[in-house]
Short mmCIF file of C-alpha atoms in Angstrom, two decimals:
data_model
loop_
_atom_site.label_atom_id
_atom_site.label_comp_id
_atom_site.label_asym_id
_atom_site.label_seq_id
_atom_site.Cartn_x
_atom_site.Cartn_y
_atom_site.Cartn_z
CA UNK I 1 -7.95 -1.91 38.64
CA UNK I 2 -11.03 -1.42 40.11
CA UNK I 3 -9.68 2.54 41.89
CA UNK I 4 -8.58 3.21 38.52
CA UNK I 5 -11.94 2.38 36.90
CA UNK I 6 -13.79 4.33 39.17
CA UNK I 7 -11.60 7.33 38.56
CA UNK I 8 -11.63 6.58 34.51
CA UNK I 9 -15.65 6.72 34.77
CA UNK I 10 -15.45 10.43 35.94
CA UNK I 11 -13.49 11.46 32.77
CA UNK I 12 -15.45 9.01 30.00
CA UNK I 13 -19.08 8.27 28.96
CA UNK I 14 -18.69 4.84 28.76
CA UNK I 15 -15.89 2.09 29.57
CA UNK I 16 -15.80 -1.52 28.01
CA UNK I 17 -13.31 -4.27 29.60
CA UNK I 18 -13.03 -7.10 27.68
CA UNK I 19 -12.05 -9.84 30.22
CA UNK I 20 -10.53 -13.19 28.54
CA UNK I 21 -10.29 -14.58 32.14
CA UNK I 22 -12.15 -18.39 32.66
CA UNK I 23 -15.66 -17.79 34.03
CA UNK I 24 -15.38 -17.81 37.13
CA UNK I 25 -12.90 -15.30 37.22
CA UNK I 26 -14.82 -13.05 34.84
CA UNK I 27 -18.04 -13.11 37.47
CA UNK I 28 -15.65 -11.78 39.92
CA UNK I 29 -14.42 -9.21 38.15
CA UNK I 30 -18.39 -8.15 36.81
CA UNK I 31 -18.91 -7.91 40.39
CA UNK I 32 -15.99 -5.68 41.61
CA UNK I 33 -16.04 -3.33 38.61
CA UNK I 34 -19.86 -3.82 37.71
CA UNK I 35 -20.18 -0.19 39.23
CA UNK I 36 -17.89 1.44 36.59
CA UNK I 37 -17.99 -0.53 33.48
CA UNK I 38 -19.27 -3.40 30.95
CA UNK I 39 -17.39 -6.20 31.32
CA UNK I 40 -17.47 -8.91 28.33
CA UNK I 41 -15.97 -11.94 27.20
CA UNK I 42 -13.79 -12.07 23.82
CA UNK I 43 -16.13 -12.83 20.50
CA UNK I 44 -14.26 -14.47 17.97
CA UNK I 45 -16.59 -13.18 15.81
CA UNK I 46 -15.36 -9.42 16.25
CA UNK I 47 -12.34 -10.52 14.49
CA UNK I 48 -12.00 -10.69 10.56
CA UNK I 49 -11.22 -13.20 7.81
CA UNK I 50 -7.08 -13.91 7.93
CA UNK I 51 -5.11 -15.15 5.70
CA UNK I 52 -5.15 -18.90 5.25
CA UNK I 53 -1.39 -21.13 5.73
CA UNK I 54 -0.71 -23.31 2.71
CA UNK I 55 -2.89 -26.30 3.19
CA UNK I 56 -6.01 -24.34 4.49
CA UNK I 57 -5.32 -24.18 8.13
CA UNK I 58 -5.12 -20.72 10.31
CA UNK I 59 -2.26 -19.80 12.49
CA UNK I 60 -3.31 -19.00 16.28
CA UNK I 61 -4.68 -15.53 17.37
CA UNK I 62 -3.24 -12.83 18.76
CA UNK I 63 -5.91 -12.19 21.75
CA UNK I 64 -5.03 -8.38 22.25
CA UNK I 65 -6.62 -8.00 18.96
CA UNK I 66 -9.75 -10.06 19.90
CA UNK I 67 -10.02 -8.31 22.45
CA UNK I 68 -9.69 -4.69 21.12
CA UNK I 69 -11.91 -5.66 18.24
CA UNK I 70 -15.01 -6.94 20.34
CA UNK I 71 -14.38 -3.37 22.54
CA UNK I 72 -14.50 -1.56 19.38
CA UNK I 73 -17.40 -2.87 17.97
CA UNK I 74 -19.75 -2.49 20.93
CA UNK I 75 -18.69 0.92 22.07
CA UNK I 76 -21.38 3.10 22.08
CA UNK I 77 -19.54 6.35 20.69
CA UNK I 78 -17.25 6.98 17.95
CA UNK I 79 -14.38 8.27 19.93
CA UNK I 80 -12.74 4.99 21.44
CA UNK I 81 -9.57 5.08 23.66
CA UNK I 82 -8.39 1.35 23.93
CA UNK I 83 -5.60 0.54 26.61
CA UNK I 84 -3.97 -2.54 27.76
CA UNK I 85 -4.60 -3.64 31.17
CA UNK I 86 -1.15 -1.76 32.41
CA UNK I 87 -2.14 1.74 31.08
CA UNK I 88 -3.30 4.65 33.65
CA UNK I 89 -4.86 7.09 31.67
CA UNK I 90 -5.28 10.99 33.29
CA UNK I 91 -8.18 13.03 32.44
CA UNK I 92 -5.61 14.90 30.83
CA UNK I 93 -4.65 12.70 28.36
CA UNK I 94 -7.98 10.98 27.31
CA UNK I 95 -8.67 14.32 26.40
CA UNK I 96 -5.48 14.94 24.61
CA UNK I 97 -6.46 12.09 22.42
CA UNK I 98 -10.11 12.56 21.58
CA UNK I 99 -9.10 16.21 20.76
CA UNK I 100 -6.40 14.69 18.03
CA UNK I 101 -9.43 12.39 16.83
CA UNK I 102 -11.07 16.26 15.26
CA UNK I 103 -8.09 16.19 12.51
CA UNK I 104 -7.21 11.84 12.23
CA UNK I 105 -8.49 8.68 12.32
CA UNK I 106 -5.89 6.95 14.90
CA UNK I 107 -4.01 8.96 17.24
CA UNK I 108 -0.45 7.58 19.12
CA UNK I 109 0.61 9.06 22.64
CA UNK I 110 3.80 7.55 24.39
CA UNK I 111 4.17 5.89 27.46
CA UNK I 112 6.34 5.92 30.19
CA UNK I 113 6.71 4.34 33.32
CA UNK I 114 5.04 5.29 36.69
CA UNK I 115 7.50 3.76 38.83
CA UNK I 116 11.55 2.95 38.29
CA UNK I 117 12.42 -0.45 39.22
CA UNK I 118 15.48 -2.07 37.37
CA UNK I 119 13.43 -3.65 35.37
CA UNK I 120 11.82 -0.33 34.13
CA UNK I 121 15.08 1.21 33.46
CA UNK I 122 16.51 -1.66 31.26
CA UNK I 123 13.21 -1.33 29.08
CA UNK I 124 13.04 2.61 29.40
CA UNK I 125 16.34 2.79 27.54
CA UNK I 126 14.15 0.92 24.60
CA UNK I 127 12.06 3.76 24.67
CA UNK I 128 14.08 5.94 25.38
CA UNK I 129 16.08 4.60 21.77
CA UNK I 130 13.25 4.17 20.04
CA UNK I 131 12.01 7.97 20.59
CA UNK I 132 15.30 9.38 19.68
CA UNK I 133 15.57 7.57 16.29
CA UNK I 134 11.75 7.58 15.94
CA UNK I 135 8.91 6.36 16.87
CA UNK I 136 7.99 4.04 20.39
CA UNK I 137 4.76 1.94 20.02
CA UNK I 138 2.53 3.02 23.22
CA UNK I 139 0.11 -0.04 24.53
CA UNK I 140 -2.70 2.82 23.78
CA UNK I 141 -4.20 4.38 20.77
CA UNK I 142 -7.33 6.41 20.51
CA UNK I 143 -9.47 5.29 17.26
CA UNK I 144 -12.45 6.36 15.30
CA UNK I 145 -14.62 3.64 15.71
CA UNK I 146 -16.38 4.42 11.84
CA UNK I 147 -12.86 4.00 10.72
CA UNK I 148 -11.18 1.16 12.00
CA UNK I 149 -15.05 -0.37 11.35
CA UNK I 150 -15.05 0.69 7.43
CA UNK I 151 -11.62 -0.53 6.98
CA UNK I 152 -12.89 -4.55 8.34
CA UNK I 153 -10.42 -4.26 11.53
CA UNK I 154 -6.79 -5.45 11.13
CA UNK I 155 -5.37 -8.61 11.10
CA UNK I 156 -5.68 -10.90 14.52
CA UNK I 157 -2.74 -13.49 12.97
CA UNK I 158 -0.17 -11.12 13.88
CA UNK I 159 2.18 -10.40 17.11
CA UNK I 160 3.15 -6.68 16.71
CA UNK I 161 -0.69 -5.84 16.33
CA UNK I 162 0.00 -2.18 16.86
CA UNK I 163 2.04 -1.65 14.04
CA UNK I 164 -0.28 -4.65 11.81
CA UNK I 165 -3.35 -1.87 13.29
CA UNK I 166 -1.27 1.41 11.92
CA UNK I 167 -0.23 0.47 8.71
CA UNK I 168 -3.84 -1.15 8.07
CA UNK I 169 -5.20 2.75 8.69
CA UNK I 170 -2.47 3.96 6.07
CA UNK I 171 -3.15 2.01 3.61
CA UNK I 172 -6.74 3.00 3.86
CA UNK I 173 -6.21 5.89 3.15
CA UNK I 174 -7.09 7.63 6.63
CA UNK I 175 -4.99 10.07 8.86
CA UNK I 176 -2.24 8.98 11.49
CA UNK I 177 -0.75 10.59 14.12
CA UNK I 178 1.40 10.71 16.50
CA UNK I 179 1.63 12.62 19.74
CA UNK I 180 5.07 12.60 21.70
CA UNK I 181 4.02 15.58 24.06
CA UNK I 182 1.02 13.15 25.30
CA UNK I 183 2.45 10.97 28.06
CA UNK I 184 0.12 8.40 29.36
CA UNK I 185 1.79 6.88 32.97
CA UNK I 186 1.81 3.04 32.52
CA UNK I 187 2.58 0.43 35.21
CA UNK I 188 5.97 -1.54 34.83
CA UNK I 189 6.21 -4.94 34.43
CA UNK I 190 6.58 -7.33 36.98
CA UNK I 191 10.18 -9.06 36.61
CA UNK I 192 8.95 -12.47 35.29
CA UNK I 193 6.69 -10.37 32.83
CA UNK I 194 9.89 -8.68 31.82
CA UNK I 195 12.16 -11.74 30.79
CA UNK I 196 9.30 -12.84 28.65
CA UNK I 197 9.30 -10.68 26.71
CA UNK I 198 12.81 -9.81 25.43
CA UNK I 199 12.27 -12.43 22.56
CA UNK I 200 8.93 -11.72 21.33
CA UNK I 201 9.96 -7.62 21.26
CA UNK I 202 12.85 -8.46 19.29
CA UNK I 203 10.93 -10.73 17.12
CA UNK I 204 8.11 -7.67 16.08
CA UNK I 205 10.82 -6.16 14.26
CA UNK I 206 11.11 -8.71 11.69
CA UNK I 207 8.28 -6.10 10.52
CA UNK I 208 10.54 -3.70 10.41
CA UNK I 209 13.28 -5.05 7.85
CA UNK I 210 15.89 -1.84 8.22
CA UNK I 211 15.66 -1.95 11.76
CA UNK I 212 16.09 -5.43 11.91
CA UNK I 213 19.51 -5.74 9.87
CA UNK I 214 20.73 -2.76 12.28
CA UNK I 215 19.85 -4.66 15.75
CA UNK I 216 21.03 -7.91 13.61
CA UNK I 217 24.64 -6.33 13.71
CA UNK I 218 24.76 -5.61 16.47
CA UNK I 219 26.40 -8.98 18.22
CA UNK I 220 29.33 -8.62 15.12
CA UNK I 221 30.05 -4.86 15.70
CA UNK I 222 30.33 -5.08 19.46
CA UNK I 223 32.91 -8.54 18.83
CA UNK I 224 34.81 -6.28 16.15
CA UNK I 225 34.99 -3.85 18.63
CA UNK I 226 35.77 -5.97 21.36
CA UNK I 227 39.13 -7.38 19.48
CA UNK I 228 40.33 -4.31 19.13
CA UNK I 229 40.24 -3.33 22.75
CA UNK I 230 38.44 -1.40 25.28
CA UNK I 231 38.32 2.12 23.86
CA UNK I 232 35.86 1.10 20.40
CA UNK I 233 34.06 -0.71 23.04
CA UNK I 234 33.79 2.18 25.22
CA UNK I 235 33.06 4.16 22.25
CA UNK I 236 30.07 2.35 21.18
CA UNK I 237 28.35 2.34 24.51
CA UNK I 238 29.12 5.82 25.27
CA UNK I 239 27.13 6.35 21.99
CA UNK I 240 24.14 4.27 22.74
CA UNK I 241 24.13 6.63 26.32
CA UNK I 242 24.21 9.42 24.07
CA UNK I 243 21.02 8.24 21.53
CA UNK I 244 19.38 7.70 24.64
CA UNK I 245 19.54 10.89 26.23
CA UNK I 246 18.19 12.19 23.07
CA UNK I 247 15.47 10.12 23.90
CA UNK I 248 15.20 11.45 27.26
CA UNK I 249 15.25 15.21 26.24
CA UNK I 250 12.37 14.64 23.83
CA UNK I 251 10.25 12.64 26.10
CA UNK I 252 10.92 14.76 29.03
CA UNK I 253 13.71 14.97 31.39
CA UNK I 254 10.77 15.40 34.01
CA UNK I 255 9.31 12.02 33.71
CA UNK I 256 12.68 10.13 33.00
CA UNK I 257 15.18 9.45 36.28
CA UNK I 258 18.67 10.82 34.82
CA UNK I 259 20.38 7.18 35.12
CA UNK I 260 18.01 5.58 32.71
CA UNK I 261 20.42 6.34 29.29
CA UNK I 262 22.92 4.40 31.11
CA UNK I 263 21.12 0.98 30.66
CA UNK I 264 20.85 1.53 26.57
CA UNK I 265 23.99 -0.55 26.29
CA UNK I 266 22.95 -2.96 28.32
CA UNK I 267 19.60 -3.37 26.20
CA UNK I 268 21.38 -3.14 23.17
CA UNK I 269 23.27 -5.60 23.93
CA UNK I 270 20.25 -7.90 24.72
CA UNK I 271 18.50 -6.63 21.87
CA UNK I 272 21.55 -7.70 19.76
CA UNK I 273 21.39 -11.57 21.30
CA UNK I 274 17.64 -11.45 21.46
CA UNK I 275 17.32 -10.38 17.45
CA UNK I 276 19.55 -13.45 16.22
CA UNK I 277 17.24 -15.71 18.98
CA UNK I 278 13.86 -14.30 17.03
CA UNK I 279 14.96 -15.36 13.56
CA UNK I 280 16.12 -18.83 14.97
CA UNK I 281 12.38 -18.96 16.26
CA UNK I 282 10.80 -17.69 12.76
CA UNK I 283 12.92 -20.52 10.80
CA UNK I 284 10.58 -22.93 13.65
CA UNK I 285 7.63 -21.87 12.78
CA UNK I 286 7.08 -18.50 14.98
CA UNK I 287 7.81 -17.27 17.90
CA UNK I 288 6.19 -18.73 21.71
CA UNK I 289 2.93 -16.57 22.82
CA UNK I 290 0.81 -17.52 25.45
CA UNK I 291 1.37 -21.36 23.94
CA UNK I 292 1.13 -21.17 21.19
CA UNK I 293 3.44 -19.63 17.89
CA UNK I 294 2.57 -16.47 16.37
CA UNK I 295 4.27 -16.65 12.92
CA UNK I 296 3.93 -13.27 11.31
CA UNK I 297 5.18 -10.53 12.86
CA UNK I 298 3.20 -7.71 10.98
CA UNK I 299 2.62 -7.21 7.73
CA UNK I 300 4.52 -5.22 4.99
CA UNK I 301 1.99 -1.71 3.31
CA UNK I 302 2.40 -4.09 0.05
CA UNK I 303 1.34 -6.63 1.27
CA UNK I 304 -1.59 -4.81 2.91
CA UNK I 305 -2.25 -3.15 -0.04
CA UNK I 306 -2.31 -6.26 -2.57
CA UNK I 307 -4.49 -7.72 0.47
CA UNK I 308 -6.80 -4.87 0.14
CA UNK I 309 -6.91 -4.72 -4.05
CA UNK I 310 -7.91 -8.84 -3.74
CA UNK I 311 -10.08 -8.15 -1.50
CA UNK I 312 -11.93 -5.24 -3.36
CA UNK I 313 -11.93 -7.28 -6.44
CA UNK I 314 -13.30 -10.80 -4.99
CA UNK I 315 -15.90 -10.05 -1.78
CA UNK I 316 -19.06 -8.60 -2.41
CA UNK I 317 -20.63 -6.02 -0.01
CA UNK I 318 -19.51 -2.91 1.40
CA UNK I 319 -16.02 -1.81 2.01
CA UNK I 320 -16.84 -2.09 6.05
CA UNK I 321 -18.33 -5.66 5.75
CA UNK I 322 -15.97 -7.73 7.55
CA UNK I 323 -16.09 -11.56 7.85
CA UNK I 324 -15.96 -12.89 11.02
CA UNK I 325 -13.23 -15.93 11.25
CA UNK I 326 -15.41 -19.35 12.06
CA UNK I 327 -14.99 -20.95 15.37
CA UNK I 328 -12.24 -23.61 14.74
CA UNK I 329 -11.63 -26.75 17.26
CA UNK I 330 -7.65 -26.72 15.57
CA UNK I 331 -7.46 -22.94 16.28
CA UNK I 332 -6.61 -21.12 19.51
CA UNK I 333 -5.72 -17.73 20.76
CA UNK I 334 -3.55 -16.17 23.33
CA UNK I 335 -5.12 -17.69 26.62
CA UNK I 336 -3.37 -14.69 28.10
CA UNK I 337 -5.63 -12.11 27.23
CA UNK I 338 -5.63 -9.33 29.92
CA UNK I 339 -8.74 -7.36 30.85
CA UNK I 340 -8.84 -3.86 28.32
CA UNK I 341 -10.75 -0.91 29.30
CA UNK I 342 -11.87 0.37 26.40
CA UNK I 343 -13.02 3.91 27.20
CA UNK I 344 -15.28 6.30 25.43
CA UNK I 345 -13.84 9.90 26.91
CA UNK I 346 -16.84 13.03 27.22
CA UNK I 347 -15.94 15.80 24.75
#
């Protein structure tokens, strides 16, 4: 971290890295990064006023919004990159972003891997999938800060806070965008990181309620296919291969090793068990994160949108005035929370 920030510095005016780590930690961290950038604890008063569970009480917080909402409001510019902790941003593509910030509000690159272990593959060929019927959801954005500011922030009670941050600009009426040419190098995850999270990326697209009937039929098509013998069976991986190398060709055969389309049945497959294993967890209350359960996945546009009317019609003040959620002895957030840089890049 500490090369990268140095190298970040010479491409941006001014970085931010909100550190969740204990204390202790967080002093030694100040002290090897110091050099290159501000390093701050989460404020749980960055955040704004959720929605409250039947009853009155709050569900836990999502701690990558924390901490992209305390970045956000004490950068010093209104061009703001934010990153997770695994992102390695070029000069190039900071400036690929803050360029895209002249015509919208929030700007989407794509990631893709640095390096190819097995573990990178299997998840490539979600991204790889995900690209060729759409969209993939990139662990960096680049933001107007006067934006995401007017709007109050987005919700910290959800787990697929990317999408929860997207549609929250939409329905605000501000400009999205996304940018598949822009490919921002990210380091893969470490194999224990990996099997983590196959359940709580499956669960995110109980957000997504076409999607998730497709990936929910999965298990039943490839049994019905199964009975019938190996050909259909051949026949439907040979066509995830084929989505996938869609995928490939519009990332970039360049950045993609040529084996990667292969592992799309094998993550559809595990997509297809993990799917079924995310609504079990929703009927329990939520799905596991960082101990504790994240119940929401994201919210629908109409339910932002009624959100937004109620709020409109009942809070005084200024449509940026946000309310900043009270500290709560019965209410945690992720205790995972990863250092952000949060970088400003030089025009």
């Amino acid at each position: 971290m500490s090369s990268y920030l140095a190298e970040l510095s010479r491409a941006v005016t001014a970085i931010t890295v909100v550190d969740g780590s204990t204390p202790e930690r967080r002093r030694v961290h100040e002290a090897q990064w110091g050099a290159h950038a501000r390093v701050v604890e989460p404020d749980l008063g960055a955040v704004v006023t959720a929605p409250q569970e039947a009853g009155g009480s709050r569900r836990a917080l999502n701690g990558k919004v924390l901490g992209a909402m305390t970045g956000i409001r004490q950068a010093r510019h209104d061009a703001v990159v934010l990153a997770d902790d695994d992102v390695r941003h070029t000069c190039d593509t900071l400036a690929r972003l803050v360029e895209a910030l002249d015509r919208a509000d929030l700007v989407r690159p794509v990631n893709v891997y640095e390096a190819w272990p097995w573990q990178a593959r299997w998840d490539g060929a979600r991204t790889l999938v995900n690209l060729a019927l759409g969209t993939d959801w990139p662990g960096t954005f680049a933001l107007r800060r006067s934006t995401v500011v007017r709007v109050g922030g987005w919700s910290p009670e959800v787990l697929f806070e990317n999408l929860e941050l997207w549609r929250t600009v939409e329905v605000a009426g501000h400009v999205t965008e996304s940018l598949t040419d822009v490919r921002v190098p990210r380091e893969p995850p470490s194999v224990r990181q990996f099997w983590s999270q196959r359940v709580r990326q499956a669960y995110d697209d109980l957000a997504q309620p076409s999607r998730l009937v497709a990936e929910l039929s999965i298990l039943p098509v490839t049994a019905l296919a199964a009975r019938r013998g190996p050909v259909p069976l051949a026949v439907l991986a040979a066509l995830g291969v084929t989505v996938a190398a869609r995928g490939r060709r519009r990332l970039g055969a360049d950045v993609v090793p040529p084996d990667v389309p292969l592992w799309a049945p094998v993550w559809l497959l595990e997509r297809g068990v993990c799917t079924w294993l995310a609504l079990g967890s929703r009927l329990h209350g939520g799905v596991r994160y960082h101990g504790t359960r994240v119940r929401v996945a994201a919210h629908s546009h109409v339910w932002l949108r009624r959100s937004r009317r109620e709020h409109a019609l009942g809070a005084p003040g200024d449509e940026g005035q946000s309310y900043p959620m009270r500290r709560n002895p019965h209410q945690a957030f992720g205790r995972g929370l990863s250092p952000r840089p949060v970088g400003t890049p030089t025009p």
